[in-house]
């Protein structure tokens, strides 16, 4: 976190995690991550969402520094569901979707794009087919990815994915239709 106070404008402050390895929830001094890979913020609540790729979980960091589980269970896998009942396999990126007030997550090895309702912790699949590599435009599960790694969303609810294994940028419209935007298939 960067301080906005003019006198301390160059100070960087740790707000979560520490020098210890692990996946313990709690407050700043006692909380740990296994391997943070991406972060996004809900501008309304001030909550930070952290992709902890090492534990296959998505964590929420509150404005008070508390860390808690948003979604993901004790092991990797694939399952839509609520909170700890959901499973991820190598989640690598997340982005705040302002249009739908949800967190979008990409999973490198499940080849999936998922959404998390941050109020309930409910995880649902948006696009891709679990564990199936490929390059196919289509709607929802008829679309295929090859190791999606990063994600962003625009103000209109469109989601943009770096489809690493295919060397493409992909777009998911609010209708869940996936199209290829740019890239060269190597």
PDB file of C-alpha atoms in Angstrom:
ATOM      1  CA  UNK A   1       0.000   0.000   0.000  1.00  0.00           C
ATOM      2  CA  UNK A   2       1.338   3.426  -0.852  1.00  0.00           C
ATOM      3  CA  UNK A   3       0.680   6.161   1.689  1.00  0.00           C
ATOM      4  CA  UNK A   4      -1.113   9.204   0.272  1.00  0.00           C
ATOM      5  CA  UNK A   5       0.043  11.586   3.005  1.00  0.00           C
ATOM      6  CA  UNK A   6       2.354  14.147   1.308  1.00  0.00           C
ATOM      7  CA  UNK A   7       5.142  13.701   3.880  1.00  0.00           C
ATOM      8  CA  UNK A   8       5.128   9.944   3.552  1.00  0.00           C
ATOM      9  CA  UNK A   9       4.330   9.684  -0.145  1.00  0.00           C
ATOM     10  CA  UNK A  10       7.285   7.408  -0.828  1.00  0.00           C
ATOM     11  CA  UNK A  11       6.723   5.029   2.046  1.00  0.00           C
ATOM     12  CA  UNK A  12       5.583   1.497   1.253  1.00  0.00           C
ATOM     13  CA  UNK A  13       3.723  -0.323   4.018  1.00  0.00           C
ATOM     14  CA  UNK A  14       3.083  -4.051   4.331  1.00  0.00           C
ATOM     15  CA  UNK A  15      -0.610  -4.571   4.988  1.00  0.00           C
ATOM     16  CA  UNK A  16      -0.792  -8.359   4.865  1.00  0.00           C
ATOM     17  CA  UNK A  17       1.528 -11.334   4.925  1.00  0.00           C
ATOM     18  CA  UNK A  18       5.048 -11.539   6.209  1.00  0.00           C
ATOM     19  CA  UNK A  19       8.337 -13.357   6.018  1.00  0.00           C
ATOM     20  CA  UNK A  20       6.908 -16.692   7.067  1.00  0.00           C
ATOM     21  CA  UNK A  21       5.692 -19.220   4.487  1.00  0.00           C
ATOM     22  CA  UNK A  22       2.196 -20.630   4.931  1.00  0.00           C
ATOM     23  CA  UNK A  23      -1.462 -19.938   4.441  1.00  0.00           C
ATOM     24  CA  UNK A  24      -2.623 -18.666   7.818  1.00  0.00           C
ATOM     25  CA  UNK A  25      -5.518 -16.229   8.026  1.00  0.00           C
ATOM     26  CA  UNK A  26      -5.774 -13.535  10.682  1.00  0.00           C
ATOM     27  CA  UNK A  27      -4.340 -10.067  11.081  1.00  0.00           C
ATOM     28  CA  UNK A  28      -1.261  -8.569   9.434  1.00  0.00           C
ATOM     29  CA  UNK A  29       1.386  -9.697  11.919  1.00  0.00           C
ATOM     30  CA  UNK A  30       0.141 -13.279  12.035  1.00  0.00           C
ATOM     31  CA  UNK A  31      -1.092 -13.804   8.482  1.00  0.00           C
ATOM     32  CA  UNK A  32       0.856 -15.565   5.765  1.00  0.00           C
ATOM     33  CA  UNK A  33       0.444 -16.524   2.136  1.00  0.00           C
ATOM     34  CA  UNK A  34       1.984 -19.439   0.305  1.00  0.00           C
ATOM     35  CA  UNK A  35       2.636 -17.706  -3.015  1.00  0.00           C
ATOM     36  CA  UNK A  36       0.825 -14.478  -3.929  1.00  0.00           C
ATOM     37  CA  UNK A  37       0.483 -14.028  -7.665  1.00  0.00           C
ATOM     38  CA  UNK A  38      -2.041 -11.237  -8.267  1.00  0.00           C
ATOM     39  CA  UNK A  39      -4.169  -8.707  -6.430  1.00  0.00           C
ATOM     40  CA  UNK A  40      -7.278  -6.662  -7.190  1.00  0.00           C
ATOM     41  CA  UNK A  41      -9.340  -4.171  -5.195  1.00  0.00           C
ATOM     42  CA  UNK A  42     -13.044  -3.498  -4.720  1.00  0.00           C
ATOM     43  CA  UNK A  43     -13.089   0.307  -4.874  1.00  0.00           C
ATOM     44  CA  UNK A  44     -16.366   0.509  -2.942  1.00  0.00           C
ATOM     45  CA  UNK A  45     -15.418  -1.561   0.125  1.00  0.00           C
ATOM     46  CA  UNK A  46     -11.636  -1.152   0.018  1.00  0.00           C
ATOM     47  CA  UNK A  47     -11.195  -4.931   0.211  1.00  0.00           C
ATOM     48  CA  UNK A  48      -8.161  -6.397  -1.526  1.00  0.00           C
ATOM     49  CA  UNK A  49      -8.423  -9.798  -3.159  1.00  0.00           C
ATOM     50  CA  UNK A  50      -5.263 -11.890  -3.392  1.00  0.00           C
ATOM     51  CA  UNK A  51      -4.650 -14.904  -5.610  1.00  0.00           C
ATOM     52  CA  UNK A  52      -2.631 -17.297  -3.451  1.00  0.00           C
ATOM     53  CA  UNK A  53      -1.511 -19.678  -6.182  1.00  0.00           C
ATOM     54  CA  UNK A  54       0.477 -21.857  -3.766  1.00  0.00           C
ATOM     55  CA  UNK A  55      -2.602 -22.787  -1.743  1.00  0.00           C
ATOM     56  CA  UNK A  56      -5.076 -22.668  -4.684  1.00  0.00           C
ATOM     57  CA  UNK A  57      -7.165 -20.130  -2.767  1.00  0.00           C
ATOM     58  CA  UNK A  58      -8.478 -16.602  -3.129  1.00  0.00           C
ATOM     59  CA  UNK A  59      -8.066 -14.497   0.016  1.00  0.00           C
ATOM     60  CA  UNK A  60      -9.750 -11.268   1.094  1.00  0.00           C
ATOM     61  CA  UNK A  61      -7.745  -8.594   2.908  1.00  0.00           C
ATOM     62  CA  UNK A  62     -10.008  -6.140   4.720  1.00  0.00           C
ATOM     63  CA  UNK A  63      -9.255  -2.444   5.210  1.00  0.00           C
ATOM     64  CA  UNK A  64      -8.367  -3.307   8.842  1.00  0.00           C
ATOM     65  CA  UNK A  65      -5.644  -5.747   7.683  1.00  0.00           C
ATOM     66  CA  UNK A  66      -7.583  -8.911   8.468  1.00  0.00           C
ATOM     67  CA  UNK A  67      -7.115 -11.806   6.062  1.00  0.00           C
ATOM     68  CA  UNK A  68      -9.771 -14.407   5.409  1.00  0.00           C
ATOM     69  CA  UNK A  69     -10.682 -17.039   2.870  1.00  0.00           C
ATOM     70  CA  UNK A  70     -12.960 -15.906   0.049  1.00  0.00           C
ATOM     71  CA  UNK A  71     -12.925 -19.155  -1.932  1.00  0.00           C
ATOM     72  CA  UNK A  72     -10.927 -22.339  -2.397  1.00  0.00           C
ATOM     73  CA  UNK A  73     -10.470 -25.496  -0.395  1.00  0.00           C
ATOM     74  CA  UNK A  74      -7.632 -27.385   1.254  1.00  0.00           C
ATOM     75  CA  UNK A  75      -6.525 -29.032  -2.012  1.00  0.00           C
ATOM     76  CA  UNK A  76      -6.433 -28.231  -5.705  1.00  0.00           C
ATOM     77  CA  UNK A  77      -9.152 -29.358  -8.093  1.00  0.00           C
ATOM     78  CA  UNK A  78     -12.176 -28.083  -9.914  1.00  0.00           C
ATOM     79  CA  UNK A  79     -15.524 -27.391  -8.285  1.00  0.00           C
ATOM     80  CA  UNK A  80     -17.970 -24.513  -8.388  1.00  0.00           C
ATOM     81  CA  UNK A  81     -19.477 -23.853  -4.992  1.00  0.00           C
ATOM     82  CA  UNK A  82     -19.472 -21.615  -1.977  1.00  0.00           C
ATOM     83  CA  UNK A  83     -16.307 -20.526  -0.172  1.00  0.00           C
ATOM     84  CA  UNK A  84     -14.190 -23.457   0.996  1.00  0.00           C
ATOM     85  CA  UNK A  85     -16.324 -25.916  -1.003  1.00  0.00           C
ATOM     86  CA  UNK A  86     -15.005 -24.452  -4.274  1.00  0.00           C
ATOM     87  CA  UNK A  87     -11.770 -25.769  -5.763  1.00  0.00           C
ATOM     88  CA  UNK A  88      -9.160 -24.089  -7.974  1.00  0.00           C
ATOM     89  CA  UNK A  89      -6.062 -25.463  -9.711  1.00  0.00           C
ATOM     90  CA  UNK A  90      -3.296 -22.885 -10.042  1.00  0.00           C
ATOM     91  CA  UNK A  91      -5.292 -19.646 -10.029  1.00  0.00           C
ATOM     92  CA  UNK A  92      -2.928 -17.054 -11.459  1.00  0.00           C
ATOM     93  CA  UNK A  93      -4.846 -13.830 -12.019  1.00  0.00           C
ATOM     94  CA  UNK A  94      -7.799 -11.833 -10.762  1.00  0.00           C
ATOM     95  CA  UNK A  95      -9.637  -8.666 -11.731  1.00  0.00           C
ATOM     96  CA  UNK A  96     -12.487  -6.649 -10.260  1.00  0.00           C
ATOM     97  CA  UNK A  97     -15.527  -6.581 -12.567  1.00  0.00           C
ATOM     98  CA  UNK A  98     -17.243  -3.306 -11.618  1.00  0.00           C
ATOM     99  CA  UNK A  99     -20.198  -3.916 -13.932  1.00  0.00           C
ATOM    100  CA  UNK A 100     -21.212  -7.130 -12.124  1.00  0.00           C
ATOM    101  CA  UNK A 101     -19.600  -6.419  -8.698  1.00  0.00           C
ATOM    102  CA  UNK A 102     -17.660  -9.678  -8.739  1.00  0.00           C
ATOM    103  CA  UNK A 103     -14.111 -10.931  -8.814  1.00  0.00           C
ATOM    104  CA  UNK A 104     -12.995 -12.718 -11.992  1.00  0.00           C
ATOM    105  CA  UNK A 105     -10.274 -15.375 -11.627  1.00  0.00           C
ATOM    106  CA  UNK A 106      -8.279 -17.283 -14.260  1.00  0.00           C
ATOM    107  CA  UNK A 107      -6.872 -20.749 -13.602  1.00  0.00           C
ATOM    108  CA  UNK A 108      -3.817 -21.830 -15.516  1.00  0.00           C
ATOM    109  CA  UNK A 109      -4.213 -25.614 -15.234  1.00  0.00           C
ATOM    110  CA  UNK A 110      -7.993 -25.956 -15.187  1.00  0.00           C
ATOM    111  CA  UNK A 111      -8.072 -23.717 -18.300  1.00  0.00           C
ATOM    112  CA  UNK A 112     -11.041 -21.894 -16.773  1.00  0.00           C
ATOM    113  CA  UNK A 113     -12.339 -18.389 -16.161  1.00  0.00           C
ATOM    114  CA  UNK A 114     -14.406 -18.224 -12.980  1.00  0.00           C
ATOM    115  CA  UNK A 115     -16.370 -15.549 -11.129  1.00  0.00           C
ATOM    116  CA  UNK A 116     -16.714 -15.106  -7.372  1.00  0.00           C
ATOM    117  CA  UNK A 117     -19.635 -13.248  -5.813  1.00  0.00           C
ATOM    118  CA  UNK A 118     -17.722 -11.409  -3.089  1.00  0.00           C
ATOM    119  CA  UNK A 119     -20.812 -11.035  -0.893  1.00  0.00           C
ATOM    120  CA  UNK A 120     -21.562 -14.784  -0.726  1.00  0.00           C
ATOM    121  CA  UNK A 121     -18.286 -16.437  -1.787  1.00  0.00           C
ATOM    122  CA  UNK A 122     -20.149 -18.356  -4.512  1.00  0.00           C
ATOM    123  CA  UNK A 123     -17.843 -19.478  -7.341  1.00  0.00           C
ATOM    124  CA  UNK A 124     -19.288 -20.048 -10.833  1.00  0.00           C
ATOM    125  CA  UNK A 125     -17.659 -20.915 -14.137  1.00  0.00           C
ATOM    126  CA  UNK A 126     -17.818 -18.264 -16.861  1.00  0.00           C
ATOM    127  CA  UNK A 127     -15.886 -19.883 -19.715  1.00  0.00           C
ATOM    128  CA  UNK A 128     -13.622 -22.776 -20.573  1.00  0.00           C
ATOM    129  CA  UNK A 129     -13.852 -26.529 -20.087  1.00  0.00           C
ATOM    130  CA  UNK A 130     -12.179 -28.029 -17.030  1.00  0.00           C
ATOM    131  CA  UNK A 131      -8.765 -29.458 -17.877  1.00  0.00           C
ATOM    132  CA  UNK A 132      -9.256 -29.238 -21.653  1.00  0.00           C
ATOM    133  CA  UNK A 133      -6.506 -27.421 -23.553  1.00  0.00           C
ATOM    134  CA  UNK A 134      -7.273 -25.789 -26.877  1.00  0.00           C
ATOM    135  CA  UNK A 135      -8.172 -22.675 -28.799  1.00  0.00           C
ATOM    136  CA  UNK A 136     -11.849 -22.362 -29.578  1.00  0.00           C
ATOM    137  CA  UNK A 137     -14.070 -19.313 -29.582  1.00  0.00           C
ATOM    138  CA  UNK A 138     -17.621 -19.910 -28.363  1.00  0.00           C
ATOM    139  CA  UNK A 139     -20.013 -19.352 -25.487  1.00  0.00           C
ATOM    140  CA  UNK A 140     -19.261 -20.520 -21.949  1.00  0.00           C
ATOM    141  CA  UNK A 141     -17.954 -24.088 -21.777  1.00  0.00           C
ATOM    142  CA  UNK A 142     -17.738 -24.398 -25.577  1.00  0.00           C
ATOM    143  CA  UNK A 143     -14.764 -21.998 -25.523  1.00  0.00           C
ATOM    144  CA  UNK A 144     -11.297 -23.436 -24.931  1.00  0.00           C
ATOM    145  CA  UNK A 145      -8.143 -21.848 -23.479  1.00  0.00           C
ATOM    146  CA  UNK A 146      -4.555 -22.984 -23.063  1.00  0.00           C
ATOM    147  CA  UNK A 147      -3.173 -21.808 -19.736  1.00  0.00           C
ATOM    148  CA  UNK A 148      -4.892 -18.453 -19.162  1.00  0.00           C
ATOM    149  CA  UNK A 149      -2.685 -16.428 -16.833  1.00  0.00           C
ATOM    150  CA  UNK A 150      -3.870 -12.817 -16.486  1.00  0.00           C
ATOM    151  CA  UNK A 151      -7.189 -11.021 -16.595  1.00  0.00           C
ATOM    152  CA  UNK A 152      -8.655  -7.535 -16.590  1.00  0.00           C
ATOM    153  CA  UNK A 153     -12.165  -6.148 -17.000  1.00  0.00           C
ATOM    154  CA  UNK A 154     -13.483  -2.942 -18.517  1.00  0.00           C
ATOM    155  CA  UNK A 155     -16.355  -0.747 -17.280  1.00  0.00           C
ATOM    156  CA  UNK A 156     -18.760  -2.406 -19.753  1.00  0.00           C
ATOM    157  CA  UNK A 157     -18.374  -5.867 -18.215  1.00  0.00           C
ATOM    158  CA  UNK A 158     -16.037  -7.249 -20.897  1.00  0.00           C
ATOM    159  CA  UNK A 159     -13.279  -9.497 -19.600  1.00  0.00           C
ATOM    160  CA  UNK A 160      -9.880  -9.723 -21.299  1.00  0.00           C
ATOM    161  CA  UNK A 161      -7.642 -12.764 -20.809  1.00  0.00           C
ATOM    162  CA  UNK A 162      -4.032 -13.474 -21.707  1.00  0.00           C
ATOM    163  CA  UNK A 163      -4.267 -16.974 -23.165  1.00  0.00           C
ATOM    164  CA  UNK A 164      -0.608 -17.769 -22.537  1.00  0.00           C
ATOM    165  CA  UNK A 165      -0.399 -21.208 -24.163  1.00  0.00           C
ATOM    166  CA  UNK A 166      -2.065 -19.994 -27.356  1.00  0.00           C
ATOM    167  CA  UNK A 167      -0.316 -16.577 -27.462  1.00  0.00           C
ATOM    168  CA  UNK A 168      -3.672 -14.805 -27.811  1.00  0.00           C
ATOM    169  CA  UNK A 169      -5.632 -12.082 -26.081  1.00  0.00           C
ATOM    170  CA  UNK A 170      -9.199 -13.284 -25.606  1.00  0.00           C
ATOM    171  CA  UNK A 171     -12.352 -11.306 -24.818  1.00  0.00           C
ATOM    172  CA  UNK A 172     -15.372 -12.546 -22.888  1.00  0.00           C
ATOM    173  CA  UNK A 173     -18.473 -10.422 -23.444  1.00  0.00           C
ATOM    174  CA  UNK A 174     -21.165 -10.108 -20.740  1.00  0.00           C
ATOM    175  CA  UNK A 175     -23.110 -12.755 -22.732  1.00  0.00           C
ATOM    176  CA  UNK A 176     -20.172 -15.163 -21.985  1.00  0.00           C
ATOM    177  CA  UNK A 177     -19.225 -15.236 -25.666  1.00  0.00           C
ATOM    178  CA  UNK A 178     -15.465 -15.716 -26.048  1.00  0.00           C
ATOM    179  CA  UNK A 179     -13.668 -14.226 -29.063  1.00  0.00           C
ATOM    180  CA  UNK A 180     -10.025 -13.900 -30.035  1.00  0.00           C
ATOM    181  CA  UNK A 181      -8.857 -10.283 -30.043  1.00  0.00           C
ATOM    182  CA  UNK A 182      -5.170 -10.458 -31.042  1.00  0.00           C
ATOM    183  CA  UNK A 183      -2.259 -12.840 -31.219  1.00  0.00           C
ATOM    184  CA  UNK A 184      -0.309 -15.300 -33.255  1.00  0.00           C
ATOM    185  CA  UNK A 185      -0.820 -18.991 -32.651  1.00  0.00           C
ATOM    186  CA  UNK A 186       2.709 -20.459 -32.442  1.00  0.00           C
TER     187      UNK A 186
END
